[in-house]
Structure formats: C-alpha cells, structure tokens
Short mmCIF file of C-alpha atoms in Angstrom, two decimals:
data_model
loop_
_atom_site.label_atom_id
_atom_site.label_comp_id
_atom_site.label_asym_id
_atom_site.label_seq_id
_atom_site.Cartn_x
_atom_site.Cartn_y
_atom_site.Cartn_z
CA MET A 9 -17.64 -7.22 -13.16
CA LYS A 10 -20.67 -6.70 -10.95
CA MET A 11 -20.27 -7.16 -7.22
CA LYS A 12 -22.71 -10.09 -7.17
CA TYR A 13 -20.47 -12.01 -9.56
CA TYR A 14 -17.38 -11.24 -7.52
CA ALA A 15 -19.19 -12.38 -4.37
CA ASP A 16 -19.95 -15.70 -6.09
CA TYR A 17 -16.30 -15.94 -7.12
CA MET A 18 -15.15 -15.37 -3.54
CA GLU A 19 -17.30 -18.26 -2.31
CA THR A 20 -16.25 -20.75 -4.97
CA THR A 21 -12.71 -19.91 -6.09
CA LYS A 22 -9.98 -22.51 -5.81
CA ASP A 23 -7.30 -20.19 -7.22
CA ASP A 24 -3.91 -20.33 -5.51
CA SER A 25 -3.88 -16.53 -5.34
CA PRO A 26 -7.42 -15.24 -5.96
CA LEU A 27 -8.50 -11.94 -7.47
CA TYR A 28 -8.65 -9.12 -4.93
CA ILE A 29 -10.69 -5.89 -5.06
CA PHE A 30 -8.58 -2.81 -4.39
CA ASP A 31 -10.84 0.21 -5.05
CA SER A 32 -9.30 3.67 -4.73
CA SER A 33 -12.17 5.59 -6.34
CA TYR A 34 -15.00 4.78 -3.93
CA GLY A 35 -14.65 8.22 -2.32
CA GLU A 36 -15.45 9.94 -5.62
CA HIS A 37 -18.13 7.58 -6.93
CA PRO A 38 -21.69 9.03 -6.72
CA LYS A 39 -23.02 5.95 -4.88
CA ARG A 40 -20.00 4.26 -3.33
CA ARG A 41 -18.87 7.51 -1.70
CA LYS A 42 -21.48 6.90 1.02
CA LEU A 43 -18.94 4.46 2.45
CA LEU A 44 -17.04 7.52 3.69
CA GLU A 45 -19.92 8.15 6.11
CA ASP A 46 -19.39 4.76 7.73
CA TYR A 47 -16.03 5.50 9.34
CA GLU A 48 -13.74 8.23 10.64
CA VAL A 49 -9.99 8.35 10.19
CA PRO A 50 -8.43 7.35 13.55
CA ASN A 51 -7.20 10.32 15.57
CA TYR A 52 -3.60 9.15 15.35
CA PHE A 53 -3.62 9.43 11.54
CA LYS A 54 -5.62 12.58 10.83
CA ASP A 55 -2.59 14.69 9.92
CA ASP A 56 -2.95 14.35 6.13
CA LEU A 57 -0.49 16.74 4.50
CA PHE A 58 -1.08 15.62 0.92
CA GLN A 59 -4.53 17.21 1.19
CA PHE A 60 -2.73 20.50 0.52
CA ALA A 61 -1.74 19.21 -2.90
CA GLY A 62 -5.42 19.08 -3.85
CA GLU A 63 -7.70 16.07 -4.14
CA LYS A 64 -7.16 15.77 -7.90
CA ARG A 65 -3.38 16.22 -7.81
CA ARG A 66 -2.49 14.09 -4.81
CA PRO A 67 -1.40 10.45 -5.27
CA PRO A 68 -4.05 7.76 -4.64
CA TYR A 69 -4.22 7.28 -0.90
CA ARG A 70 -7.32 5.41 0.30
CA TRP A 71 -8.70 2.01 -0.64
CA PHE A 72 -11.64 -0.27 0.00
CA VAL A 73 -10.19 -3.78 -0.07
CA MET A 74 -12.07 -7.05 -0.22
CA GLY A 75 -10.88 -10.55 -0.93
CA PRO A 76 -11.16 -14.28 -0.22
CA PRO A 77 -8.71 -16.61 1.54
CA ARG A 78 -5.23 -16.82 -0.04
CA SER A 79 -5.50 -13.38 -1.65
CA GLY A 80 -3.10 -10.76 -0.36
CA THR A 81 -0.29 -8.32 -0.89
CA GLY A 82 3.25 -9.40 -1.77
CA VAL A 83 6.18 -7.98 0.17
CA HIS A 84 6.67 -4.27 -0.59
CA ILE A 85 7.29 -0.78 0.76
CA ASP A 86 4.64 1.92 0.40
CA PRO A 87 5.43 4.85 -1.93
CA LEU A 88 6.99 8.24 -1.27
CA GLY A 89 7.97 7.39 2.31
CA THR A 90 4.33 7.49 3.44
CA SER A 91 3.04 5.60 6.46
CA ALA A 92 -0.23 3.67 6.38
CA TRP A 93 -3.06 2.36 8.50
CA ASN A 94 -5.30 -0.62 7.77
CA ALA A 95 -8.61 -1.09 9.60
CA LEU A 96 -10.14 -4.56 9.31
CA VAL A 97 -13.94 -4.83 9.22
CA GLN A 98 -14.29 -8.55 8.57
CA GLY A 99 -12.00 -11.56 8.50
CA HIS A 100 -8.38 -12.04 9.53
CA LYS A 101 -5.14 -10.85 7.96
CA ARG A 102 -1.69 -12.27 8.58
CA TRP A 103 1.11 -9.70 8.45
CA CYS A 104 4.90 -9.83 8.46
CA LEU A 105 6.76 -6.52 8.73
CA PHE A 106 10.50 -5.92 8.35
CA PRO A 107 12.64 -2.87 9.22
CA THR A 108 13.53 -0.52 6.39
CA ASN A 109 17.17 -1.62 6.37
CA THR A 110 16.29 -5.26 5.64
CA PRO A 111 18.16 -6.28 2.47
CA ARG A 112 15.79 -6.57 -0.44
CA GLU A 113 17.39 -9.78 -1.69
CA LEU A 114 16.76 -11.37 1.71
CA ILE A 115 12.96 -11.11 1.57
CA LYS A 116 12.13 -10.81 -2.14
CA LEU A 117 11.47 -13.90 -4.23
CA THR A 118 13.44 -14.37 -7.41
CA ARG A 119 11.84 -15.39 -10.70
CA GLU A 120 13.55 -18.76 -10.38
CA GLU A 121 11.97 -19.33 -6.96
CA GLY A 122 8.47 -18.02 -7.58
CA GLY A 123 7.99 -18.13 -11.34
CA ASN A 124 4.91 -16.20 -12.44
CA GLN A 125 3.71 -16.19 -8.82
CA GLN A 126 6.81 -14.54 -7.38
CA ASP A 127 4.94 -11.44 -6.20
CA GLU A 128 2.03 -13.27 -4.59
CA ALA A 129 1.59 -13.22 -0.82
CA ILE A 130 0.74 -16.92 -0.69
CA THR A 131 3.98 -17.74 -2.53
CA TRP A 132 5.97 -15.61 -0.08
CA PHE A 133 4.51 -17.38 2.94
CA VAL A 134 5.19 -20.80 1.41
CA ILE A 135 8.79 -20.11 0.35
CA VAL A 136 10.27 -17.17 2.29
CA TYR A 137 8.48 -17.29 5.63
CA PRO A 138 9.94 -20.68 6.65
CA ARG A 139 13.43 -19.21 6.14
CA THR A 140 12.66 -16.43 8.64
CA GLN A 141 12.07 -19.09 11.31
CA HIS A 142 15.39 -20.85 10.70
CA PRO A 143 18.20 -20.32 13.26
CA THR A 144 20.46 -18.97 10.50
CA TRP A 145 18.11 -16.09 9.69
CA PRO A 146 19.68 -12.76 10.83
CA GLN A 147 18.09 -11.84 14.16
CA GLU A 148 18.06 -8.12 13.34
CA PHE A 149 15.78 -8.85 10.38
CA LYS A 150 13.30 -11.14 12.13
CA PRO A 151 9.74 -10.30 11.02
CA LEU A 152 7.26 -8.54 13.25
CA GLU A 153 4.25 -10.85 12.97
CA ILE A 154 0.63 -9.78 13.40
CA LEU A 155 -2.64 -11.66 13.18
CA GLN A 156 -5.13 -8.85 12.60
CA LYS A 157 -8.69 -9.47 13.77
CA PRO A 158 -11.97 -7.66 12.99
CA GLY A 159 -12.07 -4.21 14.55
CA GLU A 160 -8.28 -3.95 14.79
CA THR A 161 -6.13 -1.36 12.99
CA VAL A 162 -2.54 -1.99 11.91
CA PHE A 163 -0.06 0.89 11.54
CA VAL A 164 2.78 0.50 9.02
CA PRO A 165 5.68 2.94 9.48
CA GLY A 166 7.05 4.57 6.35
CA GLY A 167 9.81 2.56 4.71
CA TRP A 168 8.96 -0.75 6.38
CA TRP A 169 8.64 -3.83 4.20
CA HIS A 170 5.39 -5.71 4.72
CA VAL A 171 3.46 -8.66 3.28
CA VAL A 172 -0.20 -9.45 3.98
CA LEU A 173 -2.19 -12.65 3.51
CA ASN A 174 -5.97 -12.90 3.88
CA MET A 175 -6.83 -15.91 6.03
CA ASP A 176 -10.56 -15.86 5.21
CA HIS A 177 -13.05 -13.51 3.56
CA THR A 178 -11.84 -10.02 4.45
CA ILE A 179 -13.08 -6.44 4.11
CA ALA A 180 -10.90 -3.51 5.13
CA ILE A 181 -10.24 0.19 4.67
CA THR A 182 -6.67 1.37 4.26
CA GLN A 183 -5.02 4.75 3.78
CA ASN A 184 -1.52 6.13 3.27
CA PHE A 185 -0.59 9.49 4.73
CA ALA A 186 2.10 12.09 5.20
CA SER A 187 2.25 13.77 8.61
CA ALA A 188 4.47 16.32 10.30
CA THR A 189 6.45 13.38 11.70
CA ASN A 190 7.41 11.79 8.39
CA PHE A 191 7.25 14.96 6.29
CA PRO A 192 11.02 15.39 5.71
CA VAL A 193 11.30 11.89 4.22
CA VAL A 194 8.08 12.20 2.20
CA TRP A 195 9.17 15.60 0.90
CA HIS A 196 12.58 14.27 -0.12
CA LYS A 197 11.05 11.35 -2.04
CA THR A 198 8.31 13.47 -3.60
CA VAL A 199 10.77 16.05 -4.94
CA ARG A 200 12.87 13.29 -6.46
CA GLY A 201 10.04 11.14 -7.75
CA ARG A 202 7.23 13.63 -8.41
CA PRO A 203 8.90 17.03 -8.98
CA LYS A 204 5.85 18.66 -10.60
CA LEU A 205 3.61 17.59 -7.74
CA SER A 206 6.17 18.78 -5.20
CA ARG A 207 6.23 22.29 -6.67
CA LYS A 208 2.45 22.64 -6.49
CA TRP A 209 2.41 21.11 -3.01
CA TYR A 210 5.10 23.52 -1.82
CA ARG A 211 3.19 26.59 -3.01
CA ILE A 212 0.10 25.60 -1.03
CA LEU A 213 2.09 24.57 2.04
CA LYS A 214 3.72 27.99 2.05
CA GLN A 215 0.28 29.53 2.42
CA GLU A 216 -1.44 26.98 4.67
CA ARG A 217 1.42 25.44 6.68
CA PRO A 218 4.37 27.83 6.39
CA GLU A 219 6.33 25.97 9.07
CA LEU A 220 6.37 22.92 6.81
CA ALA A 221 7.54 24.97 3.85
CA VAL A 222 10.46 26.04 6.04
CA ALA A 223 11.09 22.40 6.93
CA ALA A 224 11.04 21.54 3.22
CA ASP A 225 13.69 24.16 2.54
CA LEU A 226 15.93 22.55 5.14
CA VAL A 227 15.78 19.07 3.61
CA ASP A 228 19.09 18.15 1.95
CA LEU A 229 18.05 16.46 -1.27
CA GLN A 230 21.59 15.26 -1.91
CA GLU A 231 21.66 13.18 1.27
CA SER A 232 20.01 9.78 1.61
CA THR A 233 16.89 9.64 3.75
CA GLY A 234 17.94 6.30 5.19
CA ILE A 235 14.45 5.03 4.36
CA ALA A 236 14.24 2.35 1.69
CA SER A 237 12.04 2.40 -1.38
CA ASP A 238 10.77 -0.50 -3.45
CA SER A 239 11.12 -0.42 -7.25
CA SER A 240 10.13 -4.01 -7.94
CA SER A 241 7.15 -3.01 -10.04
CA ASP A 242 6.59 -0.29 -12.58
CA SER A 243 3.47 0.94 -10.84
CA SER A 244 3.65 -0.54 -7.43
CA SER A 245 3.04 0.65 -3.96
CA SER A 246 6.49 1.93 -3.96
CA SER A 247 9.59 2.27 -5.93
CA SER A 248 13.12 1.55 -5.09
CA SER A 249 16.20 -0.39 -5.35
CA SER A 250 18.09 -2.38 -2.82
CA SER A 251 19.63 0.88 -1.69
CA SER A 252 18.06 3.19 0.87
CA ASP A 253 16.71 5.58 -1.74
CA SER A 254 15.39 5.66 -5.27
CA ASP A 255 15.20 8.43 -7.83
CA SER A 256 11.73 7.45 -8.90
CA GLU A 257 8.56 6.97 -6.93
CA CYS A 258 5.14 5.91 -8.18
CA ASP A 259 1.73 7.21 -7.23
CA SER A 260 0.01 4.09 -6.18
CA GLY A 261 0.33 2.33 -2.88
CA ALA A 262 -0.22 -0.82 -0.93
CA GLU A 263 -2.08 -2.50 1.73
CA GLY A 264 -0.98 -1.48 5.11
CA ASP A 265 -1.14 -1.17 2.54
CA GLY A 266 -1.97 0.83 2.29
CA MET A 267 -1.97 2.02 -1.36
CA THR A 268 -2.94 0.15 -4.50
CA HIS A 269 -0.46 -1.90 -6.40
CA ARG A 270 -0.65 -2.72 -10.06
CA ARG A 271 1.82 -5.42 -10.89
CA LYS A 272 3.77 -5.82 -14.09
CA LYS A 273 1.61 -7.54 -16.67
CA ARG A 274 -1.26 -7.67 -14.19
CA ARG A 275 -4.66 -6.74 -15.50
CA THR A 276 -6.74 -4.23 -13.58
CA CYS A 277 -10.46 -3.71 -13.24
CA ASN A 278 -12.85 -1.09 -12.03
CA MET A 279 -16.05 -2.30 -10.40
CA MET A 280 -18.78 -0.43 -12.25
CA GLU A 281 -22.49 -0.12 -11.57
CA ASP A 282 -23.31 -1.39 -15.06
CA GLY A 283 -20.96 -4.35 -14.79
CA SER A 284 -18.43 -3.04 -17.27
CA SER A 285 -14.73 -2.86 -16.54
CA GLN A 286 -11.90 -0.58 -17.48
CA SER A 287 -8.15 -0.62 -17.02
CA ARG A 288 -7.18 1.74 -14.23
CA ASP A 289 -5.40 1.65 -10.89
CA ASP A 290 -8.40 2.09 -8.63
CA CYS A 291 -9.51 -1.55 -8.59
CA VAL A 292 -6.78 -4.11 -8.94
CA SER A 293 -7.63 -7.62 -9.97
CA LYS A 294 -4.87 -9.07 -7.85
CA GLU A 295 -3.13 -7.28 -5.05
CA ARG A 296 0.57 -7.20 -5.15
CA SER A 297 3.18 -5.98 -3.21
CA SER A 298 -0.74 -2.52 -1.25
CA SER A 299 -0.16 -0.98 1.01
CA ARG A 300 -0.65 -1.55 4.47
#
C-alpha cells in the first residue's frame, strides 16, 4: 500500500479499530532512514545495551507509528523485560498503565467478552476501563492514566502492562531499550527466551562492557525476576503467562510501545516505495497489544 492511499484511508475510515502503521524498518530503508536525522534519542534513554548484540542480531526495537482515531495498542507488556519511550509528534494518545504484579485475568479481555476484537485498544476502553473506575476495583491495581500531547514523551517501565488508544490522527516514534538499570531482568529473560542471542551478546559485552558481563554471571536464572511477561500472542510485544516469568520471549515489541506487535491471525504489511506489500513484522496492519 502506498502512503497516499493510507492517508486517504485515515481520513475516511469508519472502522471500529482502524489499520495502524507500525514500521520497524525505516532506519534501514534507503529513503525512509532520513527520518533518523529528524530526532535524537532523549538523554534519559541513550543507554542502549542491545547495540552490543549487533544491529542485525538484536530484536526489533524502534518504530515509526502512524494511525487514525480509534486505532491503538491492546493491553500488553513489552518483551524481554525492556523499558520503552514513546515521543508523540502529532495528535493525542490515551494511556493506561498497570504495575507488573497486576493479575493478567483482571485486565485482559476474554474471547467471550471481546470476540474477534478482544485484543483491540478500543474494545479494552469500552469494556475493561469502566471496571477500573468502579469502587470494587482493587486500589493497588488502579491504572496510571496519561493523556499524551504533541511534543510529550511517555516512559514505560519494564514489566508494566499498558494500553494505548489514539484519540485523533497521530504520528509518533517509539523505542524499547535495555540499560544498566534494567539489565539483570533483561538478561534473565533473554537467556531464557533467546539463548542463542544471549550467548553472542555476552561475548561482545565481555569485550565492550566487562562490568555487565560480570553482572550477567551473577544473575540467578533459577529465581524469578518478579517482572511479569505477556504471552497472549505468538509474536507479540511480549510473552508470558499470568505468572511473573515466562520461559519464552518474542522479538517484537509494543507501543510505549514500544515494540511492534503482530497478533494471532493478523495480517501484516510493509509500506513499500512501489506500493507492493509483504508479510513481515516491520509494518503491522493493526497494532495490538506495541509497545510503549
């Protein structure tokens, strides 16, 4: 699909949950990579430890996101214990964030409740959000609510559940990252979910950041990290169970997501210069669960 056709779609769509561009390859594209010259990673988030795994080996981590009203990201946790930042260029985003120990069954829609739209942000806000405002909702799991405006950046701590709804036409940049602060958790989840990647990452860390290789050696892989994972989709922004850890983690991420999310049975697209499309995770037709 060419951008001009998507722009027309954005202006005219009446879909309950519209298609949403989630492009992770813009930094490598010969023309779109010029977008990298238009911004700098905020100082708070420049510690990017996955860079030592190599640009080709590392999990997808940065996205250009663009969508119309009602598009968004269903409730999820970003992958591998990473944190995320989301900088909004245009429009407004409505966020709800929940602590990592929030029970999955409390905030996730069931198939019976949501049907084929159970993972959509708009469905979550219609069905689950009103429950969070009821007096019987557990106070320790009350959502942290944010209305993000143009020029504002939202930080999503690793392991926190979050859901994002676009209130109007939005454009944003989002990235997931591992830093010295969250490294022990990210290392734990990477070893368990991406063992081959972890071995290559460790070898380079030993040369470039030996203090982190020492920290990696001290991580007890038999103990729980205490940070939840989200396994609701086979290739989502996270992986997990209702427990605090999961044995498998996926590459892609979420808004705030940051990282991209490809839902079960959800078609993907890649915005190409010639208007063709292909099935890959760098441009998701509908955003799920993502990423900050």
